[in-house]
């Protein structure tokens, strides 16, 4: 699971109002190289929740992203885009869990695939 | 060189996962038929709901291929065996999609709302007793409840929520699902519709229909004010005639 996916996931349990972002409990982190594409990254930047990405990236062992939302001039820079690229697309949670921030319910991640299926009493 | 799609010998399998069949091939044929349009569309986020063996999402990633490096792929399935088999199929073809074991798109609906540029869906469309719908095993791939519409009718509003302004949806239906009624229902939500592939096998008549947000279509509640028929209205008349002709052919068989 890429951090882009983590950034798009929220707890889906019935009644939960603050289900984003899910807390990451990493057990195994891997890196997979992806072709660098500035246009895609600039497009995605506007859709990303920055704080969620920066925090998740840190938990995943990559602390190169600024805590504050970067200025537009910074976003255009190659140096920034390469870090953003790495955090967003190349760092994968292979094994571990995603935890609902409101209820503490754990969603397991196995072989890079989060399992968001709910029990009957959670739907 | 013809565009590459997933190769059957590289598609992974599992006893609890639906293997690629006529319906999967019809959906991929629709994507191939629209390949040039899809490349011009430059989808940023693509998604498949119910990826099963992974045949369709892998083919989509290969069809868009290196000419569309901008694309990021999501694939979901209710069946954990299916997401795992999809992962293996993608890997065997050297492409990547982000996978989620989830019901339709549960967990993504809030944050991914209005962001998906291209969606492909081969839903469980077979008419079955209602209590067979949504099991965790193989039958979840086809069991569609009354008229095969139970899951389809849950997916359509989710697709409407997730699709971006320029979003396209390619979805497969059986004649029994009443695709014309589905098109009219989607029209009320502002979607244009077009049949991309229609195919009759010995057992079933399949349609792959493309939906897109059409700004010329009046959303429900707004009465059309201009006189005469608008272009989308004519489009729907055409669609209606196509589908009724198909139904006619079916009844003769």
Short mmCIF file of C-alpha atoms in Angstrom, two decimals:
data_model
loop_
_atom_site.label_atom_id
_atom_site.label_comp_id
_atom_site.label_asym_id
_atom_site.label_seq_id
_atom_site.Cartn_x
_atom_site.Cartn_y
_atom_site.Cartn_z
CA UNK A 1 0.00 0.00 0.00
CA UNK A 2 1.32 3.36 -1.09
CA UNK A 3 0.91 6.43 1.07
CA UNK A 4 -1.23 7.91 -1.71
CA UNK A 5 -3.73 5.17 -0.91
CA UNK A 6 -3.41 5.83 2.82
CA UNK A 7 -4.19 9.48 2.06
CA UNK A 8 -7.43 8.45 0.32
CA UNK A 9 -8.60 6.02 3.01
CA UNK A 10 -10.84 6.78 5.94
CA UNK A 11 -12.44 4.60 8.58
CA UNK A 12 -15.73 3.31 7.19
CA UNK A 13 -17.28 2.17 10.46
CA UNK A 14 -20.86 3.30 10.93
CA UNK A 15 -21.16 6.37 13.15
CA UNK A 16 -17.48 7.35 12.98
CA UNK A 17 -17.13 11.05 12.12
CA UNK A 18 -13.37 11.60 12.48
CA UNK A 19 -12.10 8.56 10.62
CA UNK A 20 -9.20 10.27 8.84
CA UNK A 21 -6.30 9.78 8.74
CA UNK A 22 -5.94 6.16 9.78
CA UNK A 23 -2.98 5.61 12.11
CA UNK A 24 -0.34 3.37 10.57
CA UNK A 25 1.16 0.50 12.55
CA UNK A 26 4.03 -0.64 10.35
CA UNK A 27 5.48 -4.13 10.62
CA UNK A 28 7.14 -4.41 7.25
CA UNK A 29 7.95 -1.48 4.94
CA UNK A 30 9.30 -1.92 1.43
CA UNK A 31 10.35 0.44 -1.34
CA UNK A 32 9.49 -0.05 -5.01
CA UNK A 33 10.91 2.33 -7.62
CA UNK A 34 8.33 4.16 -9.77
CA UNK A 35 8.96 6.35 -12.84
CA UNK A 36 9.20 10.02 -11.85
CA UNK A 37 6.39 12.06 -13.35
CA UNK A 38 6.24 15.75 -12.37
CA UNK A 39 2.85 16.38 -14.04
CA UNK A 40 1.18 13.59 -12.11
CA UNK A 41 2.73 14.81 -8.86
CA UNK A 42 1.67 18.43 -9.35
CA UNK A 43 -1.84 17.23 -10.14
CA UNK A 44 -1.92 15.02 -7.04
CA UNK A 45 -0.47 17.69 -4.77
CA UNK A 46 -3.76 19.62 -4.86
CA UNK A 47 -5.68 16.50 -3.84
CA UNK A 48 -3.46 15.35 -1.01
CA UNK A 49 -4.03 16.09 2.66
CA UNK A 50 -0.54 17.35 3.39
CA UNK A 51 -0.38 16.81 7.14
CA UNK A 52 -1.65 13.24 6.81
CA UNK A 53 1.03 12.51 4.21
CA UNK A 54 3.89 14.15 6.13
CA UNK A 55 2.93 12.33 9.36
CA UNK A 56 2.46 8.98 7.61
CA UNK A 57 5.77 9.38 5.81
CA UNK A 58 7.55 9.94 9.13
CA UNK A 59 5.98 6.82 10.66
CA UNK A 60 7.14 4.91 7.59
CA UNK A 61 10.70 6.01 8.25
CA UNK A 62 10.99 8.81 5.67
CA UNK A 63 11.22 12.18 7.44
CA UNK A 64 12.22 14.37 4.48
CA UNK A 65 8.84 16.04 3.94
CA UNK A 66 8.19 19.47 5.53
CA UNK A 67 5.55 19.55 8.29
CA UNK A 68 3.89 22.65 6.89
CA UNK A 69 2.14 22.76 3.52
CA UNK A 70 4.87 23.92 1.11
CA UNK A 71 4.58 27.17 -0.90
CA UNK A 72 3.65 26.92 -4.57
CA UNK A 73 7.20 27.91 -5.65
CA UNK A 74 8.57 25.01 -3.60
CA UNK A 75 6.03 22.60 -5.09
CA UNK A 76 7.37 23.41 -8.57
CA UNK A 77 10.95 22.55 -7.61
CA UNK A 78 12.53 19.30 -8.72
CA UNK A 79 14.04 18.72 -5.29
CA UNK A 80 10.65 18.87 -3.58
CA UNK A 81 8.86 16.82 -6.25
CA UNK A 82 11.38 14.00 -5.91
CA UNK A 83 10.80 13.76 -2.17
CA UNK A 84 7.04 14.00 -2.65
CA UNK A 85 7.28 11.28 -5.32
CA UNK A 86 9.21 8.97 -3.02
CA UNK A 87 6.85 9.41 -0.06
CA UNK A 88 3.65 9.25 -2.10
CA UNK A 89 4.43 6.35 -4.44
CA UNK A 90 7.59 4.43 -3.59
CA UNK A 91 7.24 3.71 0.12
CA UNK A 92 4.87 0.79 0.68
CA UNK A 93 3.31 -0.62 3.81
CA UNK A 94 3.68 -4.34 3.11
CA UNK A 95 2.58 -5.74 6.47
CA UNK A 96 0.96 -4.00 9.42
CA UNK A 97 -2.32 -2.33 10.25
CA UNK A 98 -4.36 0.82 9.79
CA UNK A 99 -6.08 1.99 12.95
CA UNK A 100 -9.31 4.00 13.12
CA UNK A 101 -8.42 7.19 15.02
CA UNK A 102 -11.83 7.33 16.69
CA UNK A 103 -12.54 3.74 17.71
CA UNK A 104 -9.11 2.11 17.69
CA UNK A 105 -10.41 -0.63 15.38
CA UNK A 106 -7.52 -2.21 13.45
CA UNK A 107 -7.71 -2.89 9.73
CA UNK A 108 -4.99 -5.43 8.84
CA UNK A 109 -2.64 -4.93 5.89
CA UNK A 110 -1.27 -8.17 4.41
CA UNK A 111 0.98 -8.40 1.37
CA UNK A 112 0.34 -4.70 0.84
CA UNK A 113 -3.45 -5.08 0.74
CA UNK A 114 -5.55 -3.35 3.41
CA UNK A 115 -8.65 -5.24 4.49
CA UNK A 116 -11.43 -2.71 5.09
CA UNK A 117 -14.23 -5.29 5.44
CA UNK A 118 -16.50 -4.53 8.36
CA UNK A 119 -18.26 -6.84 10.80
CA UNK A 120 -22.04 -6.88 10.67
CA UNK A 121 -22.38 -4.65 13.74
CA UNK A 122 -20.09 -2.00 12.19
CA UNK A 123 -22.02 -1.45 8.94
CA UNK B 1 1.90 -4.18 -32.95
CA UNK B 2 -1.55 -4.63 -31.40
CA UNK B 3 -1.95 -3.15 -27.92
CA UNK B 4 -1.18 -5.61 -25.18
CA UNK B 5 -3.81 -6.90 -22.82
CA UNK B 6 -3.51 -9.40 -19.98
CA UNK B 7 -2.45 -12.87 -21.12
CA UNK B 8 -4.59 -15.73 -19.89
CA UNK B 9 -1.56 -17.89 -19.14
CA UNK B 10 -0.30 -15.17 -16.77
CA UNK B 11 -3.64 -14.63 -15.03
CA UNK B 12 -3.45 -16.12 -11.56
CA UNK B 13 -6.26 -18.24 -10.15
CA UNK B 14 -7.81 -19.57 -6.97
CA UNK B 15 -10.76 -21.96 -6.46
CA UNK B 16 -12.70 -19.14 -4.75
CA UNK B 17 -12.04 -16.52 -7.46
CA UNK B 18 -13.99 -16.00 -10.70
CA UNK B 19 -11.81 -16.77 -13.72
CA UNK B 20 -11.91 -14.51 -16.81
CA UNK B 21 -14.87 -15.42 -18.99
CA UNK B 22 -17.00 -13.95 -21.83
CA UNK B 23 -18.09 -11.02 -19.69
CA UNK B 24 -14.48 -10.13 -18.77
CA UNK B 25 -13.48 -10.35 -22.44
CA UNK B 26 -16.41 -8.14 -23.50
CA UNK B 27 -15.35 -5.44 -21.01
CA UNK B 28 -11.72 -5.53 -22.16
CA UNK B 29 -12.88 -5.48 -25.81
CA UNK B 30 -14.81 -2.28 -25.00
CA UNK B 31 -11.65 -0.72 -23.56
CA UNK B 32 -9.69 -1.78 -26.63
CA UNK B 33 -12.36 -0.34 -28.92
CA UNK B 34 -12.05 2.99 -27.10
CA UNK B 35 -8.28 2.87 -26.69
CA UNK B 36 -7.51 6.06 -28.63
CA UNK B 37 -10.20 7.97 -26.74
CA UNK B 38 -8.93 6.63 -23.44
CA UNK B 39 -5.39 7.75 -24.22
CA UNK B 40 -6.65 11.23 -25.20
CA UNK B 41 -8.67 11.31 -21.99
CA UNK B 42 -5.46 11.26 -19.88
CA UNK B 43 -7.04 9.67 -16.82
CA UNK B 44 -5.15 10.45 -13.65
CA UNK B 45 -6.91 8.07 -11.29
CA UNK B 46 -8.40 4.83 -12.63
CA UNK B 47 -10.36 2.33 -10.64
CA UNK B 48 -11.94 -1.07 -10.92
CA UNK B 49 -14.62 -2.25 -8.51
CA UNK B 50 -14.69 -6.04 -8.18
CA UNK B 51 -11.39 -6.92 -9.81
CA UNK B 52 -11.70 -10.72 -9.39
CA UNK B 53 -8.80 -12.40 -11.20
CA UNK B 54 -7.31 -9.02 -12.12
CA UNK B 55 -7.76 -9.64 -15.84
CA UNK B 56 -9.54 -6.33 -16.52
CA UNK B 57 -7.47 -3.92 -14.39
CA UNK B 58 -4.25 -5.51 -15.69
CA UNK B 59 -5.49 -5.14 -19.27
CA UNK B 60 -6.45 -1.52 -18.61
CA UNK B 61 -3.01 -0.75 -17.21
CA UNK B 62 -1.42 -2.39 -20.26
CA UNK B 63 -3.75 -0.65 -22.73
CA UNK B 64 -3.02 2.78 -21.26
CA UNK B 65 0.56 1.62 -20.76
CA UNK B 66 3.59 3.80 -21.06
CA UNK B 67 1.65 6.41 -23.05
CA UNK B 68 -0.28 7.25 -19.92
CA UNK B 69 2.31 7.31 -17.16
CA UNK B 70 0.13 9.77 -15.32
CA UNK B 71 -2.34 7.11 -14.34
CA UNK B 72 -2.68 5.65 -10.87
CA UNK B 73 -4.81 2.54 -10.45
CA UNK B 74 -7.05 1.35 -7.63
CA UNK B 75 -8.79 -2.03 -7.59
CA UNK B 76 -11.17 -3.38 -4.98
CA UNK B 77 -12.86 -6.68 -4.29
CA UNK B 78 -15.01 -8.00 -1.49
CA UNK B 79 -13.25 -11.35 -1.65
CA UNK B 80 -9.77 -11.37 -0.02
CA UNK B 81 -8.70 -14.25 -2.28
CA UNK B 82 -9.60 -12.09 -5.29
CA UNK B 83 -7.49 -9.08 -4.25
CA UNK B 84 -4.57 -11.45 -3.68
CA UNK B 85 -5.07 -13.11 -7.09
CA UNK B 86 -5.37 -9.64 -8.69
CA UNK B 87 -2.06 -8.70 -7.09
CA UNK B 88 -0.40 -11.79 -8.57
CA UNK B 89 -1.87 -11.15 -12.03
CA UNK B 90 -0.72 -7.52 -12.02
CA UNK B 91 2.74 -8.55 -10.87
CA UNK B 92 3.04 -11.23 -13.57
CA UNK B 93 2.45 -8.49 -16.17
CA UNK B 94 4.79 -5.98 -14.57
CA UNK B 95 2.08 -3.40 -13.77
CA UNK B 96 0.81 -2.00 -10.50
CA UNK B 97 -2.54 -1.16 -8.94
CA UNK B 98 -3.32 -0.29 -5.35
CA UNK B 99 -5.56 -3.01 -3.96
CA UNK B 100 -8.18 -2.95 -1.26
CA UNK B 101 -10.31 -5.73 0.16
CA UNK B 102 -13.55 -3.87 0.71
CA UNK B 103 -17.24 -3.73 -0.10
CA UNK B 104 -17.55 -1.74 -3.38
CA UNK B 105 -15.41 1.30 -2.44
CA UNK B 106 -16.04 1.50 1.29
CA UNK B 107 -13.25 3.47 2.98
CA UNK B 108 -12.47 5.47 -0.18
CA UNK B 109 -15.78 7.22 -0.68
CA UNK B 110 -15.04 10.23 1.49
CA UNK B 111 -11.56 11.20 0.33
CA UNK B 112 -11.64 9.92 -3.26
CA UNK B 113 -14.95 11.64 -4.00
CA UNK B 114 -14.92 13.38 -7.40
CA UNK B 115 -11.39 12.24 -8.24
CA UNK B 116 -11.74 9.12 -10.40
CA UNK B 117 -11.34 9.82 -14.13
CA UNK B 118 -11.92 6.29 -15.35
CA UNK B 119 -13.86 3.48 -13.76
CA UNK B 120 -14.40 -0.06 -15.03
CA UNK B 121 -16.90 -2.43 -13.48
CA UNK B 122 -17.98 -5.99 -14.22
CA UNK B 123 -20.56 -6.33 -11.46
CA UNK B 124 -22.26 -9.46 -10.13
CA UNK B 125 -25.15 -9.30 -12.61
CA UNK B 126 -26.73 -12.76 -12.59
CA UNK B 127 -30.32 -12.91 -11.27
CA UNK B 128 -30.26 -15.04 -8.11
CA UNK B 129 -32.21 -15.39 -4.88
CA UNK B 130 -31.50 -12.34 -2.72
CA UNK B 131 -29.85 -14.35 0.06
CA UNK B 132 -27.02 -15.43 -2.26
CA UNK B 133 -25.79 -11.84 -2.69
CA UNK B 134 -22.59 -10.63 -1.05
CA UNK B 135 -21.22 -13.87 0.34
CA UNK B 136 -17.48 -13.88 0.90
CA UNK B 137 -16.70 -16.62 -1.61
CA UNK B 138 -16.90 -17.27 -5.32
CA UNK B 139 -20.64 -16.65 -5.69
CA UNK B 140 -20.15 -12.97 -4.71
CA UNK B 141 -18.62 -12.59 -8.19
CA UNK B 142 -21.92 -13.27 -9.93
CA UNK B 143 -24.85 -13.36 -7.49
CA UNK B 144 -26.86 -10.25 -8.32
CA UNK B 145 -30.18 -10.80 -6.54
CA UNK B 146 -33.49 -9.83 -8.13
CA UNK B 147 -33.01 -9.14 -11.86
CA UNK B 148 -29.29 -9.15 -11.08
CA UNK B 149 -29.70 -5.57 -9.89
CA UNK B 150 -29.02 -5.75 -6.13
CA UNK B 151 -25.32 -4.97 -6.26
CA UNK B 152 -25.50 -2.89 -9.46
CA UNK B 153 -27.98 -0.54 -7.78
CA UNK B 154 -25.59 -0.14 -4.83
CA UNK B 155 -22.59 0.51 -7.09
CA UNK B 156 -24.14 3.20 -9.32
CA UNK B 157 -24.48 5.92 -6.63
CA UNK B 158 -20.93 5.14 -5.46
CA UNK B 159 -19.65 5.56 -9.01
CA UNK B 160 -21.52 8.87 -9.29
CA UNK B 161 -19.83 10.04 -6.09
CA UNK B 162 -16.32 8.94 -7.06
CA UNK B 163 -16.26 10.01 -10.71
CA UNK B 164 -14.59 13.33 -11.47
CA UNK B 165 -16.11 16.03 -13.66
CA UNK B 166 -14.50 14.38 -16.67
CA UNK B 167 -15.00 10.87 -15.28
CA UNK B 168 -15.95 7.95 -17.53
CA UNK B 169 -17.51 4.69 -16.41
CA UNK B 170 -17.44 1.46 -18.45
CA UNK B 171 -19.84 -1.04 -16.96
CA UNK B 172 -21.08 -4.43 -18.07
CA UNK B 173 -24.72 -5.48 -17.91
CA UNK B 174 -26.87 -8.45 -18.79
CA UNK B 175 -30.06 -7.88 -20.81
CA UNK B 176 -32.00 -9.11 -17.73
CA UNK B 177 -30.61 -6.17 -15.73
CA UNK B 178 -32.70 -3.82 -17.92
CA UNK B 179 -29.79 -1.66 -19.12
CA UNK B 180 -32.16 0.86 -20.70
CA UNK B 181 -33.74 1.56 -17.34
CA UNK B 182 -30.23 1.91 -15.86
CA UNK B 183 -29.29 4.42 -18.58
CA UNK B 184 -32.41 6.47 -17.89
CA UNK B 185 -31.67 6.36 -14.16
CA UNK B 186 -28.11 7.55 -14.81
CA UNK B 187 -29.46 10.22 -17.10
CA UNK B 188 -31.39 11.64 -14.16
CA UNK B 189 -28.00 12.07 -12.50
CA UNK B 190 -26.67 13.92 -15.55
CA UNK B 191 -24.89 11.07 -17.31
CA UNK B 192 -24.81 10.42 -21.03
CA UNK B 193 -24.64 6.77 -22.09
CA UNK B 194 -23.49 4.78 -25.09
CA UNK B 195 -23.26 1.07 -25.85
CA UNK B 196 -19.63 0.24 -26.66
CA UNK B 197 -19.95 -3.54 -27.00
CA UNK B 198 -22.98 -5.76 -27.33
CA UNK B 199 -22.61 -9.49 -27.51
CA UNK B 200 -24.95 -12.44 -27.46
CA UNK B 201 -23.62 -15.81 -26.38
CA UNK B 202 -25.66 -18.99 -26.11
CA UNK B 203 -26.40 -18.19 -22.50
CA UNK B 204 -26.61 -14.45 -22.21
CA UNK B 205 -26.72 -11.06 -23.91
CA UNK B 206 -24.08 -8.67 -22.62
CA UNK B 207 -23.78 -4.91 -23.01
CA UNK B 208 -20.81 -2.78 -22.09
CA UNK B 209 -22.11 0.74 -21.60
CA UNK B 210 -20.00 3.85 -21.23
CA UNK B 211 -21.32 6.66 -19.01
CA UNK B 212 -19.99 10.20 -18.82
CA UNK B 213 -21.14 13.41 -17.17
CA UNK B 214 -22.96 15.32 -19.88
CA UNK B 215 -23.40 19.01 -19.06
CA UNK B 216 -26.24 19.27 -21.59
CA UNK B 217 -28.42 16.84 -19.69
CA UNK B 218 -30.91 18.41 -17.34
CA UNK B 219 -30.53 17.00 -13.85
CA UNK B 220 -33.77 15.59 -12.43
CA UNK B 221 -36.24 18.21 -11.25
CA UNK B 222 -35.14 20.76 -13.85
CA UNK B 223 -37.57 20.85 -16.71
CA UNK B 224 -36.02 21.32 -20.12
CA UNK B 225 -37.03 24.74 -21.43
CA UNK B 226 -35.73 24.72 -24.97
CA UNK B 227 -38.11 23.42 -27.62
CA UNK B 228 -37.41 20.25 -29.56
CA UNK B 229 -35.04 17.51 -28.66
CA UNK B 230 -31.54 18.22 -27.41
CA UNK B 231 -28.56 16.23 -28.63
CA UNK B 232 -28.49 14.02 -25.53
CA UNK B 233 -32.21 13.36 -25.91
CA UNK B 234 -31.58 12.15 -29.45
CA UNK B 235 -28.73 10.04 -28.07
CA UNK B 236 -31.07 8.32 -25.68
CA UNK B 237 -33.64 7.68 -28.36
CA UNK B 238 -30.88 5.99 -30.33
CA UNK B 239 -29.82 3.96 -27.31
CA UNK B 240 -33.42 2.96 -26.69
CA UNK B 241 -33.82 1.73 -30.26
CA UNK B 242 -30.55 -0.21 -30.02
CA UNK B 243 -31.50 -1.93 -26.81
CA UNK B 244 -35.06 -2.73 -27.84
CA UNK B 245 -33.75 -4.23 -31.06
CA UNK B 246 -31.46 -6.46 -29.02
CA UNK B 247 -34.28 -7.53 -26.74
CA UNK B 248 -36.35 -8.29 -29.81
CA UNK B 249 -33.59 -10.49 -31.21
CA UNK B 250 -33.36 -12.28 -27.92
CA UNK B 251 -37.03 -13.13 -27.78
CA UNK B 252 -36.86 -14.61 -31.26
CA UNK B 253 -34.11 -17.02 -30.28
#
